[in-house]
Amino acid sequence: MTAADQTATDQTATDQTATDQTATDRTAADQPPAPVETPLRRNRDFLLLWLGSGLSALGSRASGIGYTLLVYWSTGSATAAGLVGFAALLPALVVQLPAGAWVDRWDRRRTMVWANLGRVVSIGSVAVTAALGVVSIPHLMVVAFVDTSLGAIYVLAERVAVFRVVPRSQLGTAIAANESRGRAASLAGQPLGTVLFGFLRWSPFGFAALAHLVALLSSLFVRGDLTAGERKPGRETLRSRIGEGFRFVWGQKYLRRALSLLTASNVLFQVLILGLIVIVKDNGGSPELVGLLLGANAVAGLLGSLCGNVALRWLGIRRVIMTVNVSWALLMPLIALTTNAWLLGLVYALIIFLAGVGNVAGMVYQVRTTPENMQARAASIATVITSGANSLGALAAGLLLDALSTTAAMAVVGAAMAVIALLAVVGFAGRAAAEAERTERAAFDLERKDPS
């Protein structure tokens, strides 16, 4: 080949390269720009849901303490107050499961609107009768049951609605924000209800009715599509939908293990809460000191929930579960070693902080591993199981603390937590669990890149 031929060949290659580059640039220019995700703080639909549900939760906490105050101050009967409290707690066991099945099938916007409308009417009737000086225990029991039942339906619908208005990549942050909102409502709701009751006896219920009305209106202004996910053809019975939800949860090995660990630790937490009150009282402490320590715990839980999504990103769900449970196993025995209120407060605050972290991480994990048309059922099943554990734990707490000294009882709690921590390590430290986490993470990242 002559020098002239070589030069011509090089020139042709150069021209072809330029042509290819031009075609590539043209193709890239023709592609639509990658969508830019809106931050949660500017996500209008999420903020409407967050605000409405937060005010509704605050109203529920205020009216919850309002029931007890109204009944006891009007009748002087602890039994009557207990009956109303029982009616308010009963839906957690008998309504949660069907609520999950219904919400997975119903339009979420309509569900939230009708649930809040029912709450406005029911709780508003208590505000009216209390203002008239009429206190009827049967009426209060019915309203407490209806209000809490509709609240369970609303909370599940709102939780799944968030799934529709927030990108998958922001779900962790959204869940952390919602968990923090719930803890803040718990922290402020009871004191607010107490203050309102001292001002006017009907005002906690009037405030709750107004809060539920705001939640109703916020649902109406959400622009996103809140319809249910894909439905199966044909008619399904309520029983079959609940059974499908149980089969799904049981079939997810690591979700099942995480839920089992949470259920077991919830039993111990009931002993810890009652134990704190017993320890403070037996050592000459005042109710105000108990209130201060419980308030500090609520703040610690709020901070933990704010850190939950960050911990999940840094450590992954396996390490979060193991770290939280092992840390609890190290902290809980310390309660048996001191009666100093401030040291107890520090230990309890650390335990509750870790609970906030674990709750958020667990909810994010459940959302990521659950199909949209199963979200409400999975959440309701988890709530029923953990609520049952709380009831069992409350019973165990009384029996244990009556049978043993607080030191011995806390030692038993520490030993039980050590067993739970060991199960957490065994269940989540293996190669199979690590591989499952990598697979889930890869699927999640793929869906982030291609939501379709």
GROMACS .gro file of C-alpha atoms in nm:
model
  452
    1MET     CA    1   0.000   0.000   0.000
    2THR     CA    2   0.138   0.340  -0.103
    3ALA     CA    3   0.160   0.640   0.125
    4ALA     CA    4  -0.119   0.805  -0.072
    5ASP     CA    5  -0.344   0.500  -0.026
    6GLN     CA    6  -0.266   0.491   0.345
    7THR     CA    7  -0.349   0.859   0.378
    8ALA     CA    8  -0.680   0.806   0.197
    9THR     CA    9  -0.764   0.512   0.420
   10ASP     CA   10  -0.688   0.712   0.735
   11GLN     CA   11  -0.899   0.998   0.609
   12THR     CA   12  -1.191   0.763   0.537
   13ALA     CA   13  -1.167   0.616   0.889
   14THR     CA   14  -1.156   0.962   1.037
   15ASP     CA   15  -1.463   1.066   0.838
   16GLN     CA   16  -1.648   0.750   0.946
   17THR     CA   17  -1.559   0.815   1.311
   18ALA     CA   18  -1.685   1.170   1.283
   19THR     CA   19  -2.003   1.047   1.117
   20ASP     CA   20  -2.059   0.789   1.393
   21GLN     CA   21  -1.996   1.048   1.662
   22THR     CA   22  -2.239   1.287   1.495
   23ALA     CA   23  -2.503   1.012   1.482
   24THR     CA   24  -2.439   0.927   1.846
   25ASP     CA   25  -2.468   1.291   1.948
   26ARG     CA   26  -2.790   1.325   1.746
   27THR     CA   27  -2.935   1.011   1.909
   28ALA     CA   28  -2.842   1.136   2.256
   29ALA     CA   29  -2.996   1.472   2.178
   30ASP     CA   30  -3.318   1.302   2.065
   31GLN     CA   31  -3.349   1.115   2.397
   32PRO     CA   32  -3.572   1.282   2.657
   33PRO     CA   33  -3.385   1.409   2.963
   34ALA     CA   34  -3.377   1.181   3.265
   35PRO     CA   35  -3.660   1.270   3.504
   36VAL     CA   36  -3.556   1.468   3.808
   37GLU     CA   37  -3.717   1.349   4.127
   38THR     CA   38  -3.896   1.610   4.334
   39PRO     CA   39  -3.765   1.628   4.693
   40LEU     CA   40  -4.016   1.521   4.955
   41ARG     CA   41  -4.022   1.871   5.101
   42ARG     CA   42  -4.165   1.990   4.767
   43ASN     CA   43  -4.381   1.685   4.694
   44ARG     CA   44  -4.726   1.842   4.729
   45ASP     CA   45  -4.918   1.516   4.752
   46PHE     CA   46  -4.688   1.369   5.014
   47LEU     CA   47  -4.701   1.686   5.224
   48LEU     CA   48  -5.082   1.687   5.213
   49LEU     CA   49  -5.095   1.325   5.329
   50TRP     CA   50  -4.826   1.386   5.592
   51LEU     CA   51  -4.999   1.691   5.737
   52GLY     CA   52  -5.348   1.542   5.732
   53SER     CA   53  -5.244   1.215   5.890
   54GLY     CA   54  -5.028   1.393   6.146
   55LEU     CA   55  -5.313   1.613   6.263
   56SER     CA   56  -5.547   1.313   6.267
   57ALA     CA   57  -5.299   1.120   6.485
   58LEU     CA   58  -5.265   1.418   6.719
   59GLY     CA   59  -5.643   1.438   6.748
   60SER     CA   60  -5.665   1.065   6.819
   61ARG     CA   61  -5.412   1.090   7.102
   62ALA     CA   62  -5.593   1.390   7.251
   63SER     CA   63  -5.935   1.221   7.237
   64GLY     CA   64  -5.787   0.894   7.366
   65ILE     CA   65  -5.685   1.050   7.698
   66GLY     CA   66  -6.007   1.253   7.682
   67TYR     CA   67  -6.218   0.936   7.707
   68THR     CA   68  -6.044   0.831   8.029
   69LEU     CA   69  -6.064   1.177   8.185
   70LEU     CA   70  -6.427   1.232   8.089
   71VAL     CA   71  -6.544   0.895   8.223
   72TYR     CA   72  -6.345   0.899   8.544
   73TRP     CA   73  -6.416   1.263   8.628
   74SER     CA   74  -6.787   1.215   8.554
   75THR     CA   75  -6.846   0.877   8.720
   76GLY     CA   76  -6.550   0.816   8.952
   77SER     CA   77  -6.549   0.457   8.826
   78ALA     CA   78  -6.222   0.300   8.713
   79THR     CA   79  -6.424   0.006   8.581
   80ALA     CA   80  -6.623   0.234   8.352
   81ALA     CA   81  -6.302   0.395   8.227
   82GLY     CA   82  -6.160   0.047   8.166
   83LEU     CA   83  -6.465  -0.055   7.963
   84VAL     CA   84  -6.428   0.245   7.733
   85GLY     CA   85  -6.056   0.179   7.703
   86PHE     CA   86  -6.127  -0.184   7.616
   87ALA     CA   87  -6.369  -0.076   7.342
   88ALA     CA   88  -6.104   0.157   7.200
   89LEU     CA   89  -5.836  -0.117   7.194
   90LEU     CA   90  -6.057  -0.397   7.062
   91PRO     CA   91  -6.036  -0.294   6.691
   92ALA     CA   92  -5.660  -0.360   6.695
   93LEU     CA   93  -5.746  -0.730   6.722
   94VAL     CA   94  -6.077  -0.764   6.536
   95VAL     CA   95  -6.066  -0.494   6.265
   96GLN     CA   96  -5.703  -0.482   6.149
   97LEU     CA   97  -5.711  -0.797   5.935
   98PRO     CA   98  -6.029  -0.724   5.741
   99ALA     CA   99  -5.920  -0.358   5.713
  100GLY     CA  100  -5.602  -0.466   5.537
  101ALA     CA  101  -5.799  -0.681   5.291
  102TRP     CA  102  -6.047  -0.401   5.223
  103VAL     CA  103  -5.786  -0.128   5.175
  104ASP     CA  104  -5.591  -0.340   4.925
  105ARG     CA  105  -5.908  -0.349   4.711
  106TRP     CA  106  -6.072  -0.011   4.767
  107ASP     CA  107  -5.986   0.327   4.618
  108ARG     CA  108  -5.754   0.480   4.880
  109ARG     CA  109  -5.878   0.839   4.841
  110ARG     CA  110  -6.242   0.742   4.892
  111THR     CA  111  -6.142   0.517   5.180
  112MET     CA  112  -5.962   0.801   5.358
  113VAL     CA  113  -6.247   1.044   5.293
  114TRP     CA  114  -6.523   0.815   5.420
  115ALA     CA  115  -6.319   0.694   5.718
  116ASN     CA  116  -6.250   1.051   5.830
  117LEU     CA  117  -6.609   1.156   5.768
  118GLY     CA  118  -6.723   0.875   5.997
  119ARG     CA  119  -6.471   0.984   6.259
  120VAL     CA  120  -6.586   1.347   6.242
  121VAL     CA  121  -6.947   1.241   6.299
  122SER     CA  122  -6.877   0.986   6.573
  123ILE     CA  123  -6.626   1.187   6.777
  124GLY     CA  124  -6.828   1.502   6.717
  125SER     CA  125  -7.125   1.336   6.888
  126VAL     CA  126  -6.914   1.301   7.204
  127ALA     CA  127  -6.818   1.668   7.188
  128VAL     CA  128  -7.187   1.761   7.169
  129THR     CA  129  -7.305   1.533   7.451
  130ALA     CA  130  -7.013   1.632   7.674
  131ALA     CA  131  -7.093   1.999   7.615
  132LEU     CA  132  -7.451   1.926   7.721
  133GLY     CA  133  -7.328   1.751   8.036
  134VAL     CA  134  -7.450   1.406   7.925
  135VAL     CA  135  -7.207   1.114   7.974
  136SER     CA  136  -7.330   0.771   7.863
  137ILE     CA  137  -7.089   0.479   7.897
  138PRO     CA  138  -7.258   0.269   7.621
  139HIS     CA  139  -7.244   0.570   7.386
  140LEU     CA  140  -6.876   0.627   7.463
  141MET     CA  141  -6.795   0.259   7.414
  142VAL     CA  142  -6.965   0.253   7.073
  143VAL     CA  143  -6.795   0.575   6.963
  144ALA     CA  144  -6.454   0.457   7.089
  145PHE     CA  145  -6.488   0.131   6.894
  146VAL     CA  146  -6.613   0.301   6.575
  147ASP     CA  147  -6.355   0.580   6.595
  148THR     CA  148  -6.062   0.343   6.645
  149SER     CA  149  -6.188   0.106   6.373
  150LEU     CA  150  -6.219   0.386   6.118
  151GLY     CA  151  -5.880   0.515   6.232
  152ALA     CA  152  -5.722   0.177   6.156
  153ILE     CA  153  -5.872   0.180   5.806
  154TYR     CA  154  -5.757   0.539   5.746
  155VAL     CA  155  -5.401   0.473   5.865
  156LEU     CA  156  -5.365   0.171   5.635
  157ALA     CA  157  -5.509   0.361   5.337
  158GLU     CA  158  -5.281   0.659   5.399
  159ARG     CA  159  -4.978   0.434   5.432
  160VAL     CA  160  -5.045   0.270   5.096
  161ALA     CA  161  -5.133   0.606   4.938
  162VAL     CA  162  -4.781   0.725   5.021
  163PHE     CA  163  -4.657   0.432   4.814
  164ARG     CA  164  -4.841   0.586   4.516
  165VAL     CA  165  -4.720   0.947   4.547
  166VAL     CA  166  -4.354   0.891   4.646
  167PRO     CA  167  -4.086   0.743   4.415
  168ARG     CA  168  -3.945   0.409   4.525
  169SER     CA  169  -3.605   0.568   4.586
  170GLN     CA  170  -3.760   0.805   4.844
  171LEU     CA  171  -3.975   0.552   5.030
  172GLY     CA  172  -3.723   0.514   5.311
  173THR     CA  173  -3.716   0.886   5.376
  174ALA     CA  174  -4.096   0.907   5.354
  175ILE     CA  175  -4.147   0.622   5.601
  176ALA     CA  176  -3.896   0.778   5.842
  177ALA     CA  177  -4.085   1.108   5.818
  178ASN     CA  178  -4.415   0.931   5.886
  179GLU     CA  179  -4.275   0.737   6.182
  180SER     CA  180  -4.133   1.059   6.328
  181ARG     CA  181  -4.470   1.225   6.277
  182GLY     CA  182  -4.645   0.944   6.466
  183ARG     CA  183  -4.403   0.961   6.757
  184ALA     CA  184  -4.435   1.340   6.773
  185ALA     CA  185  -4.814   1.303   6.785
  186SER     CA  186  -4.781   1.049   7.067
  187LEU     CA  187  -4.547   1.282   7.253
  188ALA     CA  188  -4.775   1.586   7.226
  189GLY     CA  189  -5.122   1.433   7.203
  190GLN     CA  190  -5.185   1.324   7.561
  191PRO     CA  191  -5.058   1.646   7.723
  192LEU     CA  192  -5.263   1.844   7.472
  193GLY     CA  193  -5.576   1.638   7.549
  194THR     CA  194  -5.524   1.688   7.921
  195VAL     CA  195  -5.488   2.065   7.885
  196LEU     CA  196  -5.793   2.088   7.659
  197PHE     CA  197  -6.001   1.882   7.902
  198GLY     CA  198  -5.902   2.114   8.187
  199PHE     CA  199  -6.021   2.407   7.979
  200LEU     CA  200  -6.352   2.261   7.855
  201ARG     CA  201  -6.450   1.898   7.897
  202TRP     CA  202  -6.575   1.862   7.541
  203SER     CA  203  -6.276   2.032   7.377
  204PRO     CA  204  -6.049   1.724   7.329
  205PHE     CA  205  -6.325   1.568   7.120
  206GLY     CA  206  -6.399   1.890   6.934
  207PHE     CA  207  -6.029   1.923   6.852
  208ALA     CA  208  -6.016   1.560   6.732
  209ALA     CA  209  -6.321   1.610   6.509
  210LEU     CA  210  -6.160   1.920   6.356
  211ALA     CA  211  -5.831   1.733   6.303
  212HIS     CA  212  -6.010   1.447   6.123
  213LEU     CA  213  -6.191   1.703   5.907
  214VAL     CA  214  -5.857   1.854   5.802
  215ALA     CA  215  -5.732   1.503   5.718
  216LEU     CA  216  -6.044   1.448   5.506
  217LEU     CA  217  -5.987   1.772   5.314
  218SER     CA  218  -5.617   1.699   5.260
  219SER     CA  219  -5.712   1.364   5.100
  220LEU     CA  220  -5.939   1.543   4.853
  221PHE     CA  221  -5.662   1.776   4.736
  222VAL     CA  222  -5.411   1.500   4.657
  223ARG     CA  223  -5.368   1.497   4.278
  224GLY     CA  224  -5.198   1.161   4.237
  225ASP     CA  225  -5.372   0.838   4.137
  226LEU     CA  226  -5.463   0.660   4.460
  227THR     CA  227  -5.661   0.374   4.308
  228ALA     CA  228  -5.588   0.020   4.419
  229GLY     CA  229  -5.334  -0.192   4.237
  230GLU     CA  230  -5.407  -0.474   3.996
  231ARG     CA  231  -5.703  -0.686   4.097
  232LYS     CA  232  -5.751  -1.054   4.032
  233PRO     CA  233  -6.040  -1.147   3.803
  234GLY     CA  234  -6.352  -1.283   3.967
  235ARG     CA  235  -6.490  -1.234   4.312
  236GLU     CA  236  -6.275  -1.294   4.617
  237THR     CA  237  -6.405  -1.350   4.964
  238LEU     CA  238  -6.273  -1.156   5.259
  239ARG     CA  239  -6.146  -1.480   5.407
  240SER     CA  240  -5.951  -1.569   5.094
  241ARG     CA  241  -5.788  -1.223   5.077
  242ILE     CA  242  -5.681  -1.240   5.441
  243GLY     CA  243  -5.551  -1.592   5.387
  244GLU     CA  244  -5.355  -1.475   5.083
  245GLY     CA  245  -5.196  -1.207   5.296
  246PHE     CA  246  -5.093  -1.456   5.566
  247ARG     CA  247  -4.949  -1.693   5.305
  248PHE     CA  248  -4.746  -1.410   5.155
  249VAL     CA  249  -4.602  -1.295   5.487
  250TRP     CA  250  -4.524  -1.650   5.595
  251GLY     CA  251  -4.364  -1.725   5.260
  252GLN     CA  252  -4.113  -1.439   5.291
  253LYS     CA  253  -3.848  -1.611   5.502
  254TYR     CA  254  -3.655  -1.307   5.618
  255LEU     CA  255  -3.962  -1.088   5.660
  256ARG     CA  256  -4.107  -1.368   5.874
  257ARG     CA  257  -3.790  -1.385   6.082
  258ALA     CA  258  -3.778  -1.009   6.133
  259LEU     CA  259  -4.144  -1.002   6.237
  260SER     CA  260  -4.088  -1.290   6.480
  261LEU     CA  261  -3.798  -1.107   6.644
  262LEU     CA  262  -4.004  -0.789   6.673
  263THR     CA  263  -4.294  -0.978   6.829
  264ALA     CA  264  -4.070  -1.141   7.090
  265SER     CA  265  -3.899  -0.814   7.183
  266ASN     CA  266  -4.235  -0.635   7.209
  267VAL     CA  267  -4.330  -0.868   7.495
  268LEU     CA  268  -4.015  -0.763   7.680
  269PHE     CA  269  -4.080  -0.395   7.616
  270GLN     CA  270  -4.407  -0.415   7.808
  271VAL     CA  271  -4.215  -0.551   8.108
  272LEU     CA  272  -3.959  -0.272   8.072
  273ILE     CA  273  -4.222   0.004   8.067
  274LEU     CA  274  -4.405  -0.121   8.374
  275GLY     CA  275  -4.072  -0.202   8.540
  276LEU     CA  276  -3.957   0.158   8.505
  277ILE     CA  277  -4.266   0.280   8.690
  278VAL     CA  278  -4.220   0.019   8.965
  279ILE     CA  279  -3.850   0.096   9.011
  280VAL     CA  280  -3.909   0.471   9.037
  281LYS     CA  281  -4.199   0.432   9.280
  282ASP     CA  282  -4.023   0.175   9.502
  283ASN     CA  283  -3.726   0.407   9.534
  284GLY     CA  284  -3.926   0.710   9.642
  285GLY     CA  285  -3.969   0.872   9.302
  286SER     CA  286  -4.272   1.082   9.210
  287PRO     CA  287  -4.526   1.048   8.926
  288GLU     CA  288  -4.374   1.364   8.780
  289LEU     CA  289  -4.037   1.187   8.757
  290VAL     CA  290  -4.201   0.895   8.577
  291GLY     CA  291  -4.360   1.141   8.336
  292LEU     CA  292  -4.026   1.310   8.276
  293LEU     CA  293  -3.853   0.979   8.202
  294LEU     CA  294  -4.132   0.864   7.970
  295GLY     CA  295  -4.119   1.198   7.791
  296ALA     CA  296  -3.744   1.160   7.743
  297ASN     CA  297  -3.806   0.812   7.602
  298ALA     CA  298  -4.056   0.954   7.354
  299VAL     CA  299  -3.800   1.210   7.238
  300ALA     CA  300  -3.537   0.936   7.203
  301GLY     CA  301  -3.778   0.729   6.995
  302LEU     CA  302  -3.846   1.030   6.774
  303LEU     CA  303  -3.472   1.083   6.717
  304GLY     CA  304  -3.427   0.713   6.644
  305SER     CA  305  -3.700   0.717   6.381
  306LEU     CA  306  -3.529   1.014   6.214
  307CYS     CA  307  -3.208   0.808   6.195
  308GLY     CA  308  -3.372   0.484   6.080
  309ASN     CA  309  -3.347   0.540   5.705
  310VAL     CA  310  -2.985   0.657   5.732
  311ALA     CA  311  -2.896   0.344   5.928
  312LEU     CA  312  -3.067   0.131   5.665
  313ARG     CA  313  -2.864   0.292   5.386
  314TRP     CA  314  -2.535   0.257   5.573
  315LEU     CA  315  -2.577  -0.089   5.721
  316GLY     CA  316  -2.848  -0.266   5.527
  317ILE     CA  317  -3.146  -0.437   5.685
  318ARG     CA  318  -2.953  -0.742   5.811
  319ARG     CA  319  -2.697  -0.542   6.003
  320VAL     CA  320  -2.962  -0.308   6.141
  321ILE     CA  321  -3.161  -0.603   6.279
  322MET     CA  322  -2.853  -0.766   6.429
  323THR     CA  323  -2.711  -0.441   6.569
  324VAL     CA  324  -3.039  -0.336   6.732
  325ASN     CA  325  -3.105  -0.675   6.893
  326VAL     CA  326  -2.747  -0.726   7.015
  327SER     CA  327  -2.741  -0.370   7.154
  328TRP     CA  328  -3.065  -0.438   7.341
  329ALA     CA  329  -2.914  -0.756   7.483
  330LEU     CA  330  -2.625  -0.549   7.620
  331LEU     CA  331  -2.840  -0.263   7.753
  332MET     CA  332  -3.136  -0.437   7.915
  333PRO     CA  333  -2.939  -0.621   8.187
  334LEU     CA  334  -2.799  -0.285   8.303
  335ILE     CA  335  -3.146  -0.196   8.434
  336ALA     CA  336  -3.104  -0.466   8.699
  337LEU     CA  337  -2.779  -0.307   8.821
  338THR     CA  338  -2.897   0.041   8.920
  339THR     CA  339  -3.185   0.227   9.080
  340ASN     CA  340  -3.050   0.572   8.997
  341ALA     CA  341  -3.326   0.748   8.804
  342TRP     CA  342  -3.090   0.937   8.573
  343LEU     CA  343  -2.888   0.630   8.481
  344LEU     CA  344  -3.211   0.441   8.424
  345GLY     CA  345  -3.333   0.726   8.206
  346LEU     CA  346  -3.014   0.709   7.996
  347VAL     CA  347  -3.036   0.332   7.948
  348TYR     CA  348  -3.404   0.347   7.862
  349ALA     CA  349  -3.347   0.635   7.620
  350LEU     CA  350  -3.081   0.434   7.434
  351ILE     CA  351  -3.313   0.133   7.417
  352ILE     CA  352  -3.602   0.339   7.280
  353PHE     CA  353  -3.372   0.521   7.036
  354LEU     CA  354  -3.272   0.185   6.890
  355ALA     CA  355  -3.640   0.087   6.876
  356GLY     CA  356  -3.708   0.393   6.661
  357VAL     CA  357  -3.424   0.298   6.427
  358GLY     CA  358  -3.543  -0.062   6.403
  359ASN     CA  359  -3.907   0.030   6.344
  360VAL     CA  360  -3.828   0.250   6.046
  361ALA     CA  361  -3.581   0.001   5.898
  362GLY     CA  362  -3.834  -0.279   5.938
  363MET     CA  363  -4.116  -0.083   5.775
  364VAL     CA  364  -3.895   0.016   5.482
  365TYR     CA  365  -3.792  -0.346   5.436
  366GLN     CA  366  -4.153  -0.463   5.446
  367VAL     CA  367  -4.256  -0.202   5.186
  368ARG     CA  368  -3.968  -0.290   4.953
  369THR     CA  369  -4.036  -0.663   4.963
  370THR     CA  370  -4.417  -0.649   4.937
  371PRO     CA  371  -4.617  -0.600   4.614
  372GLU     CA  372  -4.838  -0.294   4.610
  373ASN     CA  373  -5.161  -0.496   4.605
  374MET     CA  374  -5.047  -0.672   4.925
  375GLN     CA  375  -4.917  -0.369   5.118
  376ALA     CA  376  -5.220  -0.304   5.342
  377ARG     CA  377  -5.266  -0.671   5.426
  378ALA     CA  378  -4.899  -0.718   5.516
  379ALA     CA  379  -4.910  -0.407   5.737
  380SER     CA  380  -5.234  -0.516   5.906
  381ILE     CA  381  -5.099  -0.866   5.976
  382ALA     CA  382  -4.785  -0.720   6.132
  383THR     CA  383  -4.999  -0.487   6.346
  384VAL     CA  384  -5.224  -0.766   6.469
  385ILE     CA  385  -4.928  -0.985   6.562
  386THR     CA  386  -4.742  -0.708   6.742
  387SER     CA  387  -5.061  -0.584   6.914
  388GLY     CA  388  -5.121  -0.936   7.039
  389ALA     CA  389  -4.763  -0.941   7.165
  390ASN     CA  390  -4.823  -0.613   7.349
  391SER     CA  391  -5.131  -0.756   7.520
  392LEU     CA  392  -4.943  -1.071   7.618
  393GLY     CA  393  -4.649  -0.861   7.733
  394ALA     CA  394  -4.867  -0.641   7.952
  395LEU     CA  395  -5.006  -0.952   8.122
  396ALA     CA  396  -4.660  -1.104   8.162
  397ALA     CA  397  -4.524  -0.777   8.302
  398GLY     CA  398  -4.773  -0.770   8.586
  399LEU     CA  399  -4.724  -1.137   8.674
  400LEU     CA  400  -4.345  -1.120   8.656
  401LEU     CA  401  -4.309  -0.802   8.860
  402ASP     CA  402  -4.549  -0.931   9.124
  403ALA     CA  403  -4.368  -1.265   9.150
  404LEU     CA  404  -4.010  -1.134   9.152
  405SER     CA  405  -3.815  -0.834   9.267
  406THR     CA  406  -3.753  -0.571   9.001
  407THR     CA  407  -3.386  -0.670   8.995
  408ALA     CA  408  -3.470  -1.034   8.929
  409ALA     CA  409  -3.740  -0.942   8.677
  410MET     CA  410  -3.502  -0.722   8.480
  411ALA     CA  411  -3.241  -0.999   8.489
  412VAL     CA  412  -3.498  -1.233   8.334
  413VAL     CA  413  -3.570  -0.973   8.066
  414GLY     CA  414  -3.199  -0.940   7.994
  415ALA     CA  415  -3.158  -1.317   7.962
  416ALA     CA  416  -3.457  -1.342   7.729
  417MET     CA  417  -3.321  -1.058   7.517
  418ALA     CA  418  -2.987  -1.237   7.490
  419VAL     CA  419  -3.166  -1.538   7.342
  420ILE     CA  420  -3.352  -1.313   7.096
  421ALA     CA  421  -3.025  -1.145   6.996
  422LEU     CA  422  -2.865  -1.484   6.936
  423LEU     CA  423  -3.157  -1.581   6.711
  424ALA     CA  424  -3.116  -1.250   6.524
  425VAL     CA  425  -2.749  -1.323   6.455
  426VAL     CA  426  -2.820  -1.683   6.353
  427GLY     CA  427  -3.108  -1.578   6.132
  428PHE     CA  428  -2.941  -1.287   5.952
  429ALA     CA  429  -2.563  -1.339   5.961
  430GLY     CA  430  -2.538  -1.630   5.717
  431ARG     CA  431  -2.440  -1.627   5.350
  432ALA     CA  432  -2.795  -1.706   5.242
  433ALA     CA  433  -2.928  -1.399   5.423
  434ALA     CA  434  -2.652  -1.181   5.275
  435GLU     CA  435  -2.730  -1.312   4.926
  436ALA     CA  436  -3.102  -1.250   4.977
  437GLU     CA  437  -3.026  -0.893   5.081
  438ARG     CA  438  -2.807  -0.838   4.772
  439THR     CA  439  -3.078  -0.979   4.547
  440GLU     CA  440  -3.343  -0.759   4.706
  441ARG     CA  441  -3.115  -0.455   4.679
  442ALA     CA  442  -3.041  -0.528   4.311
  443ALA     CA  443  -3.412  -0.562   4.234
  444PHE     CA  444  -3.483  -0.240   4.420
  445ASP     CA  445  -3.206  -0.051   4.235
  446LEU     CA  446  -3.332  -0.186   3.902
  447GLU     CA  447  -3.682  -0.064   3.976
  448ARG     CA  448  -3.544   0.277   4.072
  449LYS     CA  449  -3.378   0.301   3.728
  450ASP     CA  450  -3.676   0.163   3.537
  451PRO     CA  451  -4.000   0.208   3.734
  452SER     CA  452  -4.202   0.067   3.445
   0.00000   0.00000   0.00000
